[in-house]
Amino acid sequence: MPADVDDLKDLSEEDRNRLELAGLDMGMGERSGSFFQVDQEIRHVHSGTEGIEVLPIDEALQRYEWLRDYYWNAVDKEKDRFTQYVAKQEVQRGFAIIARKGAKAVYPLQACLYLADAKVQYVHNIVIAEEGAELHLISGCVSSSGTVAGAHIGVTEIYVGRNARVTSTMIHNWSESISVYPRSATVIEEGGIFLSNYVCMQPVRHIDMNPIATLKGKDAVARFSSIVVGLPGSELDLGSRAVLKAPGCSAEIVSRMITRGGTIISRGEIRGEVAGTKGHIECKGLILEDGLIHAIPEIAGLVVDTELSHEAAVGRIARDEIEYLMSRGLDEETATATIIRGFLDVKIRGLPETLQRQIDAAIDAAEAGF
Amino acid sequence: MLEITDLHVSIEGREVLHDINLVIRDGETHVMMGPNGSGKTTLLRAIMGFGGYTVTSGSIVFNGENVTEMPLHERAKRGMGMLYQRPPTIAGLKLGKLLDVTAKERADQIPTLATELNMDRFLERDVNAGFSGGEIKRSEVLQLLVQNPSFVMLDEPESGVDLENISLIGNATARLLEKDQHIVHRTKSGLIITHTGYILDYIDADFGHVLCDGVFKCHGNPREILKSIKTHGYQECIACQRM
């Protein structure tokens, strides 16, 4: 097994920088496993943690017959034309990550999906954390600086077992000409915890995703957070859904959006189907330049004892906040940037420090453009 | 330090302050009293240079420089500072981060100052989010100690503060104004709005002013003015023609 990721050495300096910005650790210093796919070619697969396997999806399906039960289970292959497109491909690409019972990864596993020359990149990923396992996944989805136009279609099915813990951090670093269609679903068993973080600070043509978490077992927890900037020409249609199906389940959806002229639709939906469940949605948007932020928080309670709430606010930076900082000696530009940086500073409970640093770095890198 | 001459200030086209004259020398502390809505906060904000406070005539000279048209942050950089009565909450911005970005030569003193003001636990909290009255004032004083202005304006530093916090804030205010230094060596000056006068127990103010309906009605010994207001209310000040 290679100790570092030299399989990507043919990439330009600029593209390597783009990968690092999306959370890729080339030196593998703080990673316990990795998977790299360039267009439809799998370049590198490695796991350094006992009890945790990282495999190309086709190989995993051949090796483990039981994996078929998880394949197209959380996501319906007939869901839409994108899932249908992935389902009909003869050659499957993407990864399977399987954390066996009780296995714990100290460092995150990294998955990089890199769009170089292909018109369409498609993947089907499966993540399974068996009982008591702990996995932290960072996915960097990146397009080459030279990519003219293309689409990325990704199906991801995540299964969080009893008392298992999965965090999934996704940093997108596409370009103006790329359209992205992730189709993700997570099933969480009793006592399982699933944290999903999404960061997109760079331009993209179109992103359309609305992942769903089904909280099946008692006391399961799901938290979604997304931090996005809509730049001119970008259309981001983003959402998160949680269905609370067992007592004690709770879900939280937090989003921070900034538009600099782009369009952002922020959907959030929590459905409380049984008693003893809780959910909260918080959408906050800043309009720095005319564009669109359309927040659509939805809560649906079906029984007496489910507590659901939402708050949404879209607006500009309050003048009194800017002047407050200016009265401490900051010029207007610095005061504004400081407030925006604070606005985007969502600390995610339960996220490993190294991943929080990665998220912070992705936001900091975009800060100059605020 | 500060010289205000024939100052008229309007808010949204309506004149709120009329013909204000005020001189504050190096090392002096002045207090300003007056009924609610008399224009005290407006005067502080006009001196500091907040937007929406239009100087229609007159001048503000700070350390020999005419700052009447100068942007807010330039005045702050030149040594003006302000303690807010009701500062805004800034979601996501941590108090510690704010101190880091505003500190200049005192950056290394932040942890010590925060501990002294009992604010060390608040450095990782969003600025003013869910702070109590006393915590807001301690946070404000801490920010000013870190900013280290030569001229501080305090807008009701004791309002909303319990007795325990009053002494902490009073002593810290005295420190902001270098009250431990002899007047000859003291360089810091202040202008303080107070309703209760509690702050006078911690800082010896040199001059008092009463502002009514946007006009200075009285100048004199701060304790005597306060005593008179406590006995007779502001009616006498309004009627008074002694200037």
Coordinates of C-alpha atoms in Angstrom, one line a residue:
Chain A
M1 CA 0.0 0.0 0.0
P2 CA 1.4 3.4 -0.9
A3 CA 2.1 5.7 2.1
D4 CA 1.0 8.7 0.2
V5 CA -1.0 9.7 -2.8
D6 CA 1.5 9.8 -5.6
D7 CA -1.0 8.4 -8.0
L8 CA -2.1 11.9 -8.8
K9 CA 1.3 13.3 -9.6
D10 CA 0.3 13.9 -13.2
L11 CA -2.0 16.7 -12.0
S12 CA -1.0 20.3 -12.3
E13 CA 0.1 22.3 -9.3
E14 CA -3.1 24.4 -9.5
D15 CA -5.3 21.3 -9.6
R16 CA -3.4 19.8 -6.6
N17 CA -4.2 23.0 -4.8
R18 CA -7.8 22.7 -5.6
L19 CA -7.8 19.2 -4.2
E20 CA -6.2 20.3 -1.0
L21 CA -8.8 23.0 -0.7
A22 CA -11.5 20.4 -0.9
G23 CA -10.0 18.5 2.0
L24 CA -7.6 16.2 0.3
D25 CA -4.5 15.4 2.4
M26 CA -1.9 14.4 -0.2
G27 CA 0.6 13.4 2.5
M28 CA -2.0 11.2 4.3
G29 CA -0.8 12.6 7.6
E30 CA -4.2 12.8 9.2
R31 CA -6.1 10.3 7.1
S32 CA -6.8 6.7 7.9
G33 CA -7.8 5.7 4.4
S34 CA -8.5 7.0 1.0
F35 CA -10.2 6.6 -2.3
F36 CA -9.5 8.6 -5.5
Q37 CA -11.4 8.5 -8.7
V38 CA -10.5 10.6 -11.7
D39 CA -13.3 10.7 -14.2
Q40 CA -14.3 7.0 -14.3
E41 CA -10.8 5.7 -13.5
I42 CA -10.1 4.6 -9.9
R43 CA -6.5 5.7 -9.1
H44 CA -6.0 4.9 -5.5
V45 CA -7.7 2.8 -2.8
H46 CA -6.3 2.4 0.7
S47 CA -7.3 1.7 4.2
G48 CA -5.0 1.9 7.1
T49 CA -7.4 1.1 9.9
E50 CA -8.1 -2.4 11.1
G51 CA -11.7 -3.4 10.7
I52 CA -12.4 -0.7 8.1
E53 CA -12.4 -1.6 4.4
V54 CA -12.2 0.8 1.5
L55 CA -13.0 -0.9 -1.8
P56 CA -14.1 0.0 -5.3
I57 CA -17.8 -0.6 -5.4
D58 CA -17.7 -3.2 -8.2
E59 CA -15.1 -5.2 -6.3
A60 CA -17.0 -4.9 -3.1
L61 CA -20.2 -6.2 -4.7
Q62 CA -18.3 -9.2 -6.1
R63 CA -16.6 -10.0 -2.8
Y64 CA -19.6 -9.6 -0.6
E65 CA -22.9 -11.1 -1.8
W66 CA -24.7 -9.5 1.3
L67 CA -23.8 -6.0 0.1
R68 CA -26.5 -6.5 -2.6
D69 CA -29.0 -5.9 0.3
Y70 CA -27.7 -2.4 0.7
Y71 CA -27.2 -1.6 -2.9
W72 CA -30.1 0.6 -4.1
N73 CA -31.8 0.1 -0.8
A74 CA -31.7 3.6 0.8
V75 CA -31.9 5.3 -2.6
D76 CA -34.6 4.3 -5.1
K77 CA -33.0 3.6 -8.5
E78 CA -36.2 4.9 -10.1
K79 CA -36.1 8.1 -8.1
D80 CA -35.3 10.3 -11.1
R81 CA -33.4 10.4 -14.3
F82 CA -30.1 10.8 -12.5
T83 CA -30.5 7.6 -10.4
Q84 CA -31.8 5.8 -13.5
Y85 CA -28.7 6.9 -15.4
V86 CA -26.3 5.5 -12.7
A87 CA -28.4 2.3 -12.4
K88 CA -28.2 1.5 -16.1
Q89 CA -24.4 1.8 -16.3
E90 CA -22.7 -1.6 -17.0
V91 CA -19.5 -0.6 -15.2
Q92 CA -20.0 0.7 -11.8
R93 CA -17.7 3.2 -10.2
G94 CA -17.5 4.7 -6.7
F95 CA -16.5 3.2 -3.4
A96 CA -17.7 1.0 -0.6
I97 CA -16.5 1.7 2.9
I98 CA -17.3 -0.9 5.5
A99 CA -16.5 -0.4 9.1
R100 CA -17.0 -3.7 11.0
K101 CA -18.6 -3.9 14.4
G102 CA -16.8 -1.7 16.9
A103 CA -14.1 -0.5 14.4
K104 CA -13.1 3.1 15.0
A105 CA -11.1 5.3 12.6
V106 CA -9.0 7.8 14.5
Y107 CA -8.5 9.9 11.5
P108 CA -11.0 10.6 8.7
L109 CA -11.1 8.6 5.5
Q110 CA -10.9 10.7 2.4
A111 CA -12.7 10.2 -0.9
C112 CA -11.9 12.3 -3.8
L113 CA -14.0 12.4 -6.9
Y114 CA -12.2 14.4 -9.6
L115 CA -13.7 15.5 -12.8
A116 CA -11.0 16.0 -15.4
D117 CA -11.9 15.4 -19.1
A118 CA -15.1 13.3 -18.9
K119 CA -18.4 14.8 -19.9
V120 CA -20.1 12.9 -17.1
Q121 CA -18.7 11.4 -14.0
Y122 CA -20.9 9.0 -12.1
V123 CA -20.4 7.1 -8.9
H124 CA -22.3 4.9 -6.6
N125 CA -21.0 4.8 -3.1
I126 CA -22.0 2.8 -0.1
V127 CA -20.9 3.5 3.5
I128 CA -21.7 1.0 6.2
A129 CA -20.9 1.5 9.9
E130 CA -21.8 -1.7 11.8
E131 CA -22.8 -1.7 15.4
G132 CA -20.7 0.6 17.5
A133 CA -18.4 1.6 14.6
E134 CA -17.1 5.1 14.1
L135 CA -16.3 6.6 10.7
H136 CA -15.4 10.1 9.6
L137 CA -15.6 10.6 5.9
I138 CA -14.4 13.6 4.0
S139 CA -15.3 13.8 0.4
G140 CA -13.7 16.4 -1.8
C141 CA -15.5 16.8 -5.1
V142 CA -13.3 18.7 -7.5
S143 CA -13.1 19.6 -11.2
S144 CA -9.9 20.3 -13.0
S145 CA -9.2 23.9 -13.6
G146 CA -9.2 23.1 -17.3
T147 CA -12.6 21.3 -17.5
V148 CA -14.8 23.0 -20.0
A149 CA -18.2 21.5 -19.1
G150 CA -19.4 18.4 -17.4
A151 CA -21.7 16.8 -14.9
H152 CA -21.1 14.8 -11.8
I153 CA -23.8 12.3 -10.7
G154 CA -23.3 10.6 -7.4
V155 CA -25.5 8.1 -5.6
T156 CA -24.5 7.6 -1.9
E157 CA -26.1 5.2 0.5
I158 CA -25.1 5.4 4.1
Y159 CA -26.1 2.9 6.8
V160 CA -25.4 3.9 10.4
G161 CA -25.8 0.8 12.6
R162 CA -26.8 0.5 16.2
N163 CA -24.8 2.9 18.3
A164 CA -22.5 3.7 15.4
R165 CA -21.4 7.1 14.4
V166 CA -20.8 8.5 11.0
T167 CA -19.8 12.0 10.0
S168 CA -19.7 13.0 6.4
T169 CA -18.1 16.2 5.4
M170 CA -18.3 17.2 1.8
I171 CA -16.4 20.1 0.4
H172 CA -17.2 21.0 -3.2
N173 CA -14.8 22.8 -5.4
W174 CA -16.3 22.7 -8.9
S175 CA -16.1 25.4 -11.5
E176 CA -18.6 27.6 -13.4
S177 CA -19.3 25.0 -16.1
I178 CA -20.1 21.9 -13.9
S179 CA -23.5 20.6 -12.9
V180 CA -23.7 18.3 -9.9
Y181 CA -26.4 15.9 -8.9
P182 CA -25.7 14.0 -5.7
R183 CA -28.5 11.6 -4.6
S184 CA -27.9 10.6 -1.1
A185 CA -29.8 8.8 1.6
T186 CA -28.9 7.6 5.1
V187 CA -30.6 5.1 7.3
I188 CA -29.8 5.3 11.1
E189 CA -30.5 2.5 13.5
E190 CA -31.0 2.7 17.3
G191 CA -28.6 5.1 19.1
G192 CA -26.8 5.9 15.8
I193 CA -25.5 9.3 15.1
F194 CA -25.1 10.8 11.6
L195 CA -23.6 14.2 11.0
S196 CA -23.5 15.7 7.5
N197 CA -21.6 18.8 6.7
Y198 CA -21.6 20.5 3.3
V199 CA -19.4 23.3 2.2
C200 CA -19.5 25.0 -1.2
M201 CA -17.6 28.3 -1.4
Q202 CA -16.6 28.2 -5.1
P203 CA -18.5 28.8 -8.3
V204 CA -20.5 26.0 -9.9
R205 CA -23.1 26.0 -12.6
H206 CA -25.8 24.0 -11.0
I207 CA -26.1 21.8 -7.9
D208 CA -29.2 19.9 -7.1
M209 CA -29.3 17.8 -4.0
N210 CA -31.7 17.0 -1.2
P211 CA -30.3 14.1 0.9
I212 CA -32.6 12.3 3.3
A213 CA -31.9 10.7 6.6
T214 CA -34.4 8.1 7.9
L215 CA -34.1 7.7 11.7
K216 CA -35.4 4.2 12.1
G217 CA -34.1 3.2 15.6
K218 CA -34.7 4.6 19.0
D219 CA -32.7 7.7 20.0
A220 CA -31.1 8.1 16.6
V221 CA -29.6 11.5 15.8
A222 CA -29.1 13.3 12.5
R223 CA -27.6 16.8 12.1
F224 CA -27.1 18.5 8.8
S225 CA -25.2 21.7 8.3
S226 CA -24.5 23.5 5.1
I227 CA -22.4 26.6 4.4
V228 CA -22.7 27.9 0.8
V229 CA -21.9 30.9 -1.2
G230 CA -23.9 31.6 -4.4
L231 CA -21.6 33.3 -6.9
P232 CA -23.0 34.9 -10.1
G233 CA -24.1 32.3 -12.6
S234 CA -24.4 29.6 -9.9
E235 CA -27.6 27.9 -9.1
L236 CA -27.7 25.9 -5.9
D237 CA -30.8 23.9 -5.0
L238 CA -29.9 22.4 -1.7
G239 CA -31.9 20.6 0.9
S240 CA -31.8 18.2 3.8
R241 CA -34.6 16.0 5.0
A242 CA -35.0 13.9 8.1
V243 CA -37.8 11.5 8.9
L244 CA -38.1 10.7 12.6
K245 CA -39.6 7.2 12.9
A246 CA -38.7 6.1 16.4
P247 CA -39.1 7.5 19.9
G248 CA -36.2 9.6 21.1
C249 CA -35.0 10.5 17.6
S250 CA -33.9 14.1 16.9
A251 CA -32.8 16.0 13.9
E252 CA -31.3 19.4 13.3
I253 CA -30.8 21.2 10.0
V254 CA -28.6 24.3 10.0
S255 CA -27.8 26.3 6.9
R256 CA -25.8 29.5 6.3
M257 CA -26.1 31.0 2.8
I258 CA -24.6 34.0 1.2
T259 CA -25.4 35.2 -2.3
R260 CA -23.1 37.4 -4.3
G261 CA -25.5 37.3 -7.2
G262 CA -26.2 33.6 -7.4
T263 CA -29.4 31.7 -6.8
I264 CA -29.7 29.6 -3.6
I265 CA -32.7 27.5 -2.8
S266 CA -32.4 26.1 0.7
R267 CA -34.9 23.4 1.5
G268 CA -35.2 21.7 4.8
E269 CA -37.8 19.2 5.9
I270 CA -38.2 17.3 9.2
R271 CA -41.1 15.0 9.6
G272 CA -42.0 13.7 13.1
E273 CA -43.9 10.5 12.6
V274 CA -43.9 9.2 16.2
A275 CA -44.1 10.5 19.7
G276 CA -41.0 11.6 21.7
T277 CA -39.2 13.1 18.7
K278 CA -37.6 16.5 18.2
G279 CA -36.5 18.5 15.2
H280 CA -35.3 22.0 14.4
I281 CA -34.4 23.8 11.2
E282 CA -32.4 27.0 11.1
C283 CA -31.8 28.8 7.8
K284 CA -30.0 32.1 7.7
G285 CA -29.1 33.9 4.5
L286 CA -27.2 37.1 3.7
I287 CA -27.7 38.9 0.5
L288 CA -24.5 40.8 -0.3
E289 CA -25.5 41.4 -4.0
D290 CA -28.8 41.0 -5.7
G291 CA -29.5 37.4 -6.4
L292 CA -31.9 34.9 -4.8
I293 CA -32.0 33.2 -1.4
H294 CA -35.2 31.2 -1.2
A295 CA -35.4 29.4 2.2
I296 CA -38.1 26.7 2.4
P297 CA -38.0 25.2 5.9
E298 CA -40.8 22.6 6.3
I299 CA -41.8 20.8 9.4
A300 CA -44.5 18.1 9.5
G301 CA -45.7 16.6 12.8
L302 CA -48.0 13.6 12.6
V303 CA -48.5 12.8 16.3
V304 CA -49.2 14.6 19.6
D305 CA -45.7 14.4 21.2
T306 CA -43.4 15.5 18.4
E307 CA -41.7 18.9 18.9
L308 CA -40.7 20.5 15.6
S309 CA -39.6 24.1 15.0
H310 CA -37.9 26.2 12.4
E311 CA -36.5 29.7 12.0
A312 CA -35.4 31.4 8.8
A313 CA -34.0 34.8 8.2
V314 CA -32.8 36.4 5.0
G315 CA -31.4 39.9 4.8
R316 CA -28.4 42.1 4.7
I317 CA -25.7 42.7 7.4
A318 CA -27.1 45.1 9.9
R319 CA -25.5 48.5 9.7
D320 CA -25.2 48.8 13.5
E321 CA -23.1 45.6 13.5
I322 CA -20.7 47.1 11.0
E323 CA -20.5 50.4 12.8
Y324 CA -19.9 48.6 16.1
L325 CA -16.8 47.0 14.7
M326 CA -15.8 50.2 13.0
S327 CA -16.0 52.0 16.3
R328 CA -13.3 49.5 17.5
G329 CA -11.0 50.7 14.7
L330 CA -11.8 48.3 11.8
D331 CA -12.4 49.8 8.4
E332 CA -15.7 49.1 6.8
E333 CA -14.4 46.3 4.5
T334 CA -12.7 44.5 7.4
A335 CA -15.7 44.9 9.6
T336 CA -18.0 43.5 7.0
A337 CA -15.6 40.5 6.3
T338 CA -15.3 39.8 10.0
I339 CA -19.1 39.7 10.4
I340 CA -19.5 37.5 7.4
R341 CA -16.8 35.1 8.6
G342 CA -18.7 34.9 11.9
F343 CA -21.9 34.3 10.1
L344 CA -20.4 31.3 8.4
D345 CA -18.8 30.0 11.5
V346 CA -21.0 27.0 12.3
K347 CA -19.3 24.8 14.8
I348 CA -20.6 21.3 14.3
R349 CA -21.0 19.4 17.6
G350 CA -19.3 16.0 17.5
L351 CA -17.1 16.7 14.4
P352 CA -13.4 15.8 14.8
E353 CA -11.1 18.8 15.2
T354 CA -9.2 17.9 12.0
L355 CA -12.4 18.1 9.9
Q356 CA -13.5 21.3 11.5
R357 CA -10.1 22.8 10.6
Q358 CA -10.7 21.6 7.0
I359 CA -14.1 23.3 6.9
D360 CA -12.6 26.5 8.4
A361 CA -9.8 26.5 5.9
A362 CA -12.2 26.1 2.9
I363 CA -14.2 29.1 4.2
D364 CA -11.0 31.1 5.0
A365 CA -9.8 30.5 1.5
A366 CA -12.9 32.2 0.1
E367 CA -12.8 35.0 2.6
A368 CA -10.9 37.3 0.3
G369 CA -13.9 37.3 -2.0
F370 CA -16.3 38.5 0.7
Chain B
M1 CA -8.1 66.6 23.7
L2 CA -11.6 67.4 22.4
E3 CA -13.0 70.7 21.3
I4 CA -16.6 70.9 20.1
T5 CA -17.7 74.3 18.8
D6 CA -21.2 75.5 17.9
L7 CA -22.2 72.0 16.9
H8 CA -25.6 71.3 15.4
V9 CA -26.6 67.7 14.7
S10 CA -29.6 66.4 12.7
I11 CA -31.1 62.9 12.5
E12 CA -33.3 62.3 9.4
G13 CA -33.5 66.1 8.7
R14 CA -34.6 67.0 12.3
E15 CA -32.2 69.0 14.4
V16 CA -31.6 67.2 17.7
L17 CA -28.5 69.0 19.1
H18 CA -28.3 72.7 19.0
D19 CA -25.2 74.9 19.4
I20 CA -23.2 72.5 21.5
N21 CA -19.9 73.8 22.9
L22 CA -17.6 71.5 24.9
V23 CA -13.9 71.4 25.7
I24 CA -12.4 68.3 27.3
R25 CA -8.7 68.6 28.1
D26 CA -6.1 65.8 28.5
G27 CA -6.7 63.8 31.7
E28 CA -10.2 65.3 32.4
T29 CA -13.3 63.3 32.9
H30 CA -16.7 64.9 32.2
V31 CA -20.1 63.5 33.0
M32 CA -23.3 64.3 31.2
M33 CA -26.7 64.1 32.7
G34 CA -30.1 64.9 31.3
P35 CA -33.6 63.5 30.9
N36 CA -34.4 60.6 28.6
G37 CA -34.4 61.7 25.0
S38 CA -32.5 64.9 25.6
G39 CA -29.8 64.0 23.1
K40 CA -27.0 62.6 25.3
T41 CA -26.4 59.4 23.3
T42 CA -26.8 61.4 20.1
L43 CA -23.9 63.7 21.1
L44 CA -21.7 60.7 21.9
R45 CA -22.5 59.1 18.5
A46 CA -22.0 62.3 16.6
I47 CA -18.6 62.7 18.2
M48 CA -17.8 59.1 17.3
G49 CA -19.0 59.6 13.8
F50 CA -21.9 57.2 13.4
G51 CA -23.9 57.2 10.2
G52 CA -27.2 59.0 10.4
Y53 CA -26.0 61.7 12.6
T54 CA -25.5 64.7 10.3
V55 CA -23.4 67.6 11.5
T56 CA -25.2 70.6 9.9
S57 CA -22.8 73.2 11.3
G58 CA -20.0 73.5 13.8
S59 CA -16.9 71.4 14.3
I60 CA -15.4 68.6 16.3
V61 CA -11.6 68.9 16.8
F62 CA -9.8 65.9 18.3
N63 CA -6.2 66.4 19.3
G64 CA -5.9 69.4 17.1
E65 CA -7.3 67.7 14.0
N66 CA -10.8 68.5 12.6
V67 CA -12.6 65.2 12.6
T68 CA -16.1 66.5 11.8
E69 CA -16.2 64.8 8.5
M70 CA -13.9 61.9 9.3
P71 CA -15.2 58.3 9.0
L72 CA -16.0 56.4 12.2
H73 CA -13.1 54.0 12.1
E74 CA -10.6 56.7 11.4
R75 CA -11.7 58.5 14.6
A76 CA -11.4 55.1 16.5
K77 CA -7.9 54.7 15.1
R78 CA -7.0 58.2 16.3
G79 CA -7.9 57.2 19.9
M80 CA -11.7 57.6 20.3
G81 CA -13.5 54.7 21.9
M82 CA -17.1 54.1 23.0
L83 CA -18.9 51.9 25.5
Y84 CA -22.3 51.1 24.3
Q85 CA -25.4 51.1 26.4
R86 CA -27.0 48.4 24.2
P87 CA -24.5 47.0 21.8
P88 CA -25.7 44.7 18.9
T89 CA -25.4 41.0 19.0
I90 CA -23.1 39.6 16.3
A91 CA -24.0 36.0 15.6
G92 CA -21.1 33.7 15.0
L93 CA -18.4 36.3 15.8
K94 CA -16.6 35.1 19.0
L95 CA -15.7 37.8 21.6
G96 CA -12.1 36.4 21.6
K97 CA -11.9 36.8 17.8
L98 CA -13.2 40.4 18.0
L99 CA -10.6 41.2 20.6
D100 CA -7.9 39.7 18.4
V101 CA -8.8 41.7 15.4
T102 CA -9.1 45.0 17.2
A103 CA -6.1 44.7 19.6
K104 CA -3.0 46.5 18.6
E105 CA -0.2 46.8 21.1
R106 CA -2.3 45.1 23.8
A107 CA -2.9 41.8 22.1
D108 CA -0.7 39.9 24.5
Q109 CA -2.8 41.2 27.5
I110 CA -6.1 39.8 26.3
P111 CA -6.1 36.7 28.5
T112 CA -5.1 38.6 31.6
L113 CA -7.6 41.4 31.0
A114 CA -10.4 38.9 30.3
T115 CA -9.7 37.1 33.5
E116 CA -9.6 40.3 35.5
L117 CA -13.0 41.3 34.1
N118 CA -14.3 37.8 34.7
M119 CA -14.9 37.4 31.0
D120 CA -12.4 34.6 30.2
R121 CA -15.3 32.1 29.9
F122 CA -17.0 34.3 27.3
L123 CA -14.1 34.5 24.8
E124 CA -15.6 31.6 22.9
R125 CA -19.1 33.0 23.0
D126 CA -20.8 35.0 20.2
V127 CA -20.4 38.7 20.9
N128 CA -23.2 39.8 23.3
A129 CA -25.4 36.8 22.4
G130 CA -27.4 36.0 25.6
F131 CA -25.2 38.2 27.7
S132 CA -26.8 39.6 30.9
G133 CA -26.7 43.4 31.6
G134 CA -23.5 43.0 33.7
E135 CA -21.9 40.7 31.2
I136 CA -22.5 43.2 28.3
K137 CA -20.9 46.0 30.3
R138 CA -17.9 43.8 31.3
S139 CA -17.5 42.8 27.6
E140 CA -17.7 46.4 26.6
V141 CA -15.1 47.5 29.1
L142 CA -12.9 44.6 28.2
Q143 CA -13.0 45.6 24.5
L144 CA -12.1 49.2 25.4
L145 CA -9.2 48.1 27.6
V146 CA -7.9 46.0 24.7
Q147 CA -8.5 48.8 22.2
N148 CA -6.9 51.3 24.6
P149 CA -8.4 54.6 23.4
S150 CA -7.1 57.9 24.7
F151 CA -10.6 59.4 24.8
V152 CA -13.5 57.2 26.0
M153 CA -17.2 57.9 25.8
L154 CA -19.3 55.7 28.1
D155 CA -23.0 55.5 27.6
E156 CA -24.5 54.7 30.9
P157 CA -21.9 52.2 32.1
E158 CA -23.9 51.3 35.2
S159 CA -27.3 50.7 33.7
G160 CA -28.6 47.2 34.0
V161 CA -25.7 46.2 36.2
D162 CA -26.1 44.6 39.7
L163 CA -24.2 45.8 42.7
E164 CA -21.6 43.2 42.5
N165 CA -20.7 44.1 39.0
I166 CA -20.9 47.8 39.6
S167 CA -17.6 47.8 41.5
L168 CA -15.9 45.6 38.9
I169 CA -17.0 47.9 36.1
G170 CA -16.4 51.1 38.1
N171 CA -12.8 50.1 38.9
A172 CA -12.2 49.0 35.3
T173 CA -13.6 52.3 34.1
A174 CA -11.2 54.1 36.5
R175 CA -8.4 52.1 34.9
L176 CA -9.5 53.0 31.4
L177 CA -9.3 56.7 32.4
E178 CA -5.9 56.2 34.2
K179 CA -7.4 57.4 37.5
D180 CA -4.5 55.9 39.3
Q181 CA -2.3 58.5 37.7
H182 CA -1.9 62.1 38.9
I183 CA -3.8 64.6 36.7
V184 CA -0.4 66.0 35.6
H185 CA 0.6 62.7 34.1
R186 CA -2.8 61.4 33.1
T187 CA -3.4 61.5 29.4
K188 CA -6.7 59.8 29.1
S189 CA -10.0 61.6 29.0
G190 CA -13.6 60.6 29.2
L191 CA -17.1 61.7 28.7
I192 CA -19.7 59.7 30.6
I193 CA -23.4 59.6 30.5
T194 CA -24.9 58.7 33.8
H195 CA -28.4 58.7 35.3
T196 CA -27.7 57.4 38.7
G197 CA -24.2 58.8 39.4
Y198 CA -23.0 55.5 40.9
I199 CA -20.0 55.6 38.6
L200 CA -18.9 58.8 40.4
D201 CA -18.0 56.6 43.4
Y202 CA -15.2 55.1 41.3
I203 CA -14.0 57.9 39.1
D204 CA -13.6 61.5 40.2
A205 CA -15.2 63.4 37.4
D206 CA -13.9 66.9 36.9
F207 CA -16.9 68.5 35.2
G208 CA -20.6 67.9 34.9
H209 CA -23.0 69.0 32.2
V210 CA -26.7 68.8 31.9
L211 CA -28.3 68.4 28.5
C212 CA -32.0 69.1 28.0
D213 CA -33.8 69.1 24.6
G214 CA -30.5 69.1 22.8
V215 CA -29.0 72.1 24.6
F216 CA -26.5 72.3 27.4
K217 CA -28.4 73.9 30.3
C218 CA -25.8 73.7 33.0
H219 CA -22.1 73.1 33.6
G220 CA -20.5 72.7 36.9
N221 CA -19.4 70.4 39.7
P222 CA -20.7 66.9 38.9
R223 CA -21.7 66.0 42.4
E224 CA -23.5 69.2 43.1
I225 CA -25.4 68.9 39.8
L226 CA -26.3 65.3 40.6
K227 CA -27.5 66.3 44.1
S228 CA -29.6 69.1 42.7
I229 CA -31.2 66.7 40.1
K230 CA -31.9 64.1 42.8
T231 CA -33.7 66.7 44.9
H232 CA -35.5 68.8 42.3
G233 CA -35.5 66.7 39.2
Y234 CA -34.6 68.1 35.8
Q235 CA -37.3 70.8 35.9
E236 CA -34.9 73.3 37.5
C237 CA -32.2 72.5 35.0
I238 CA -34.7 73.2 32.2
A239 CA -35.8 76.5 33.8
C240 CA -32.2 77.4 34.7
Q241 CA -30.6 80.1 32.5
R242 CA -27.2 79.9 34.2
M243 CA -24.6 78.9 31.7

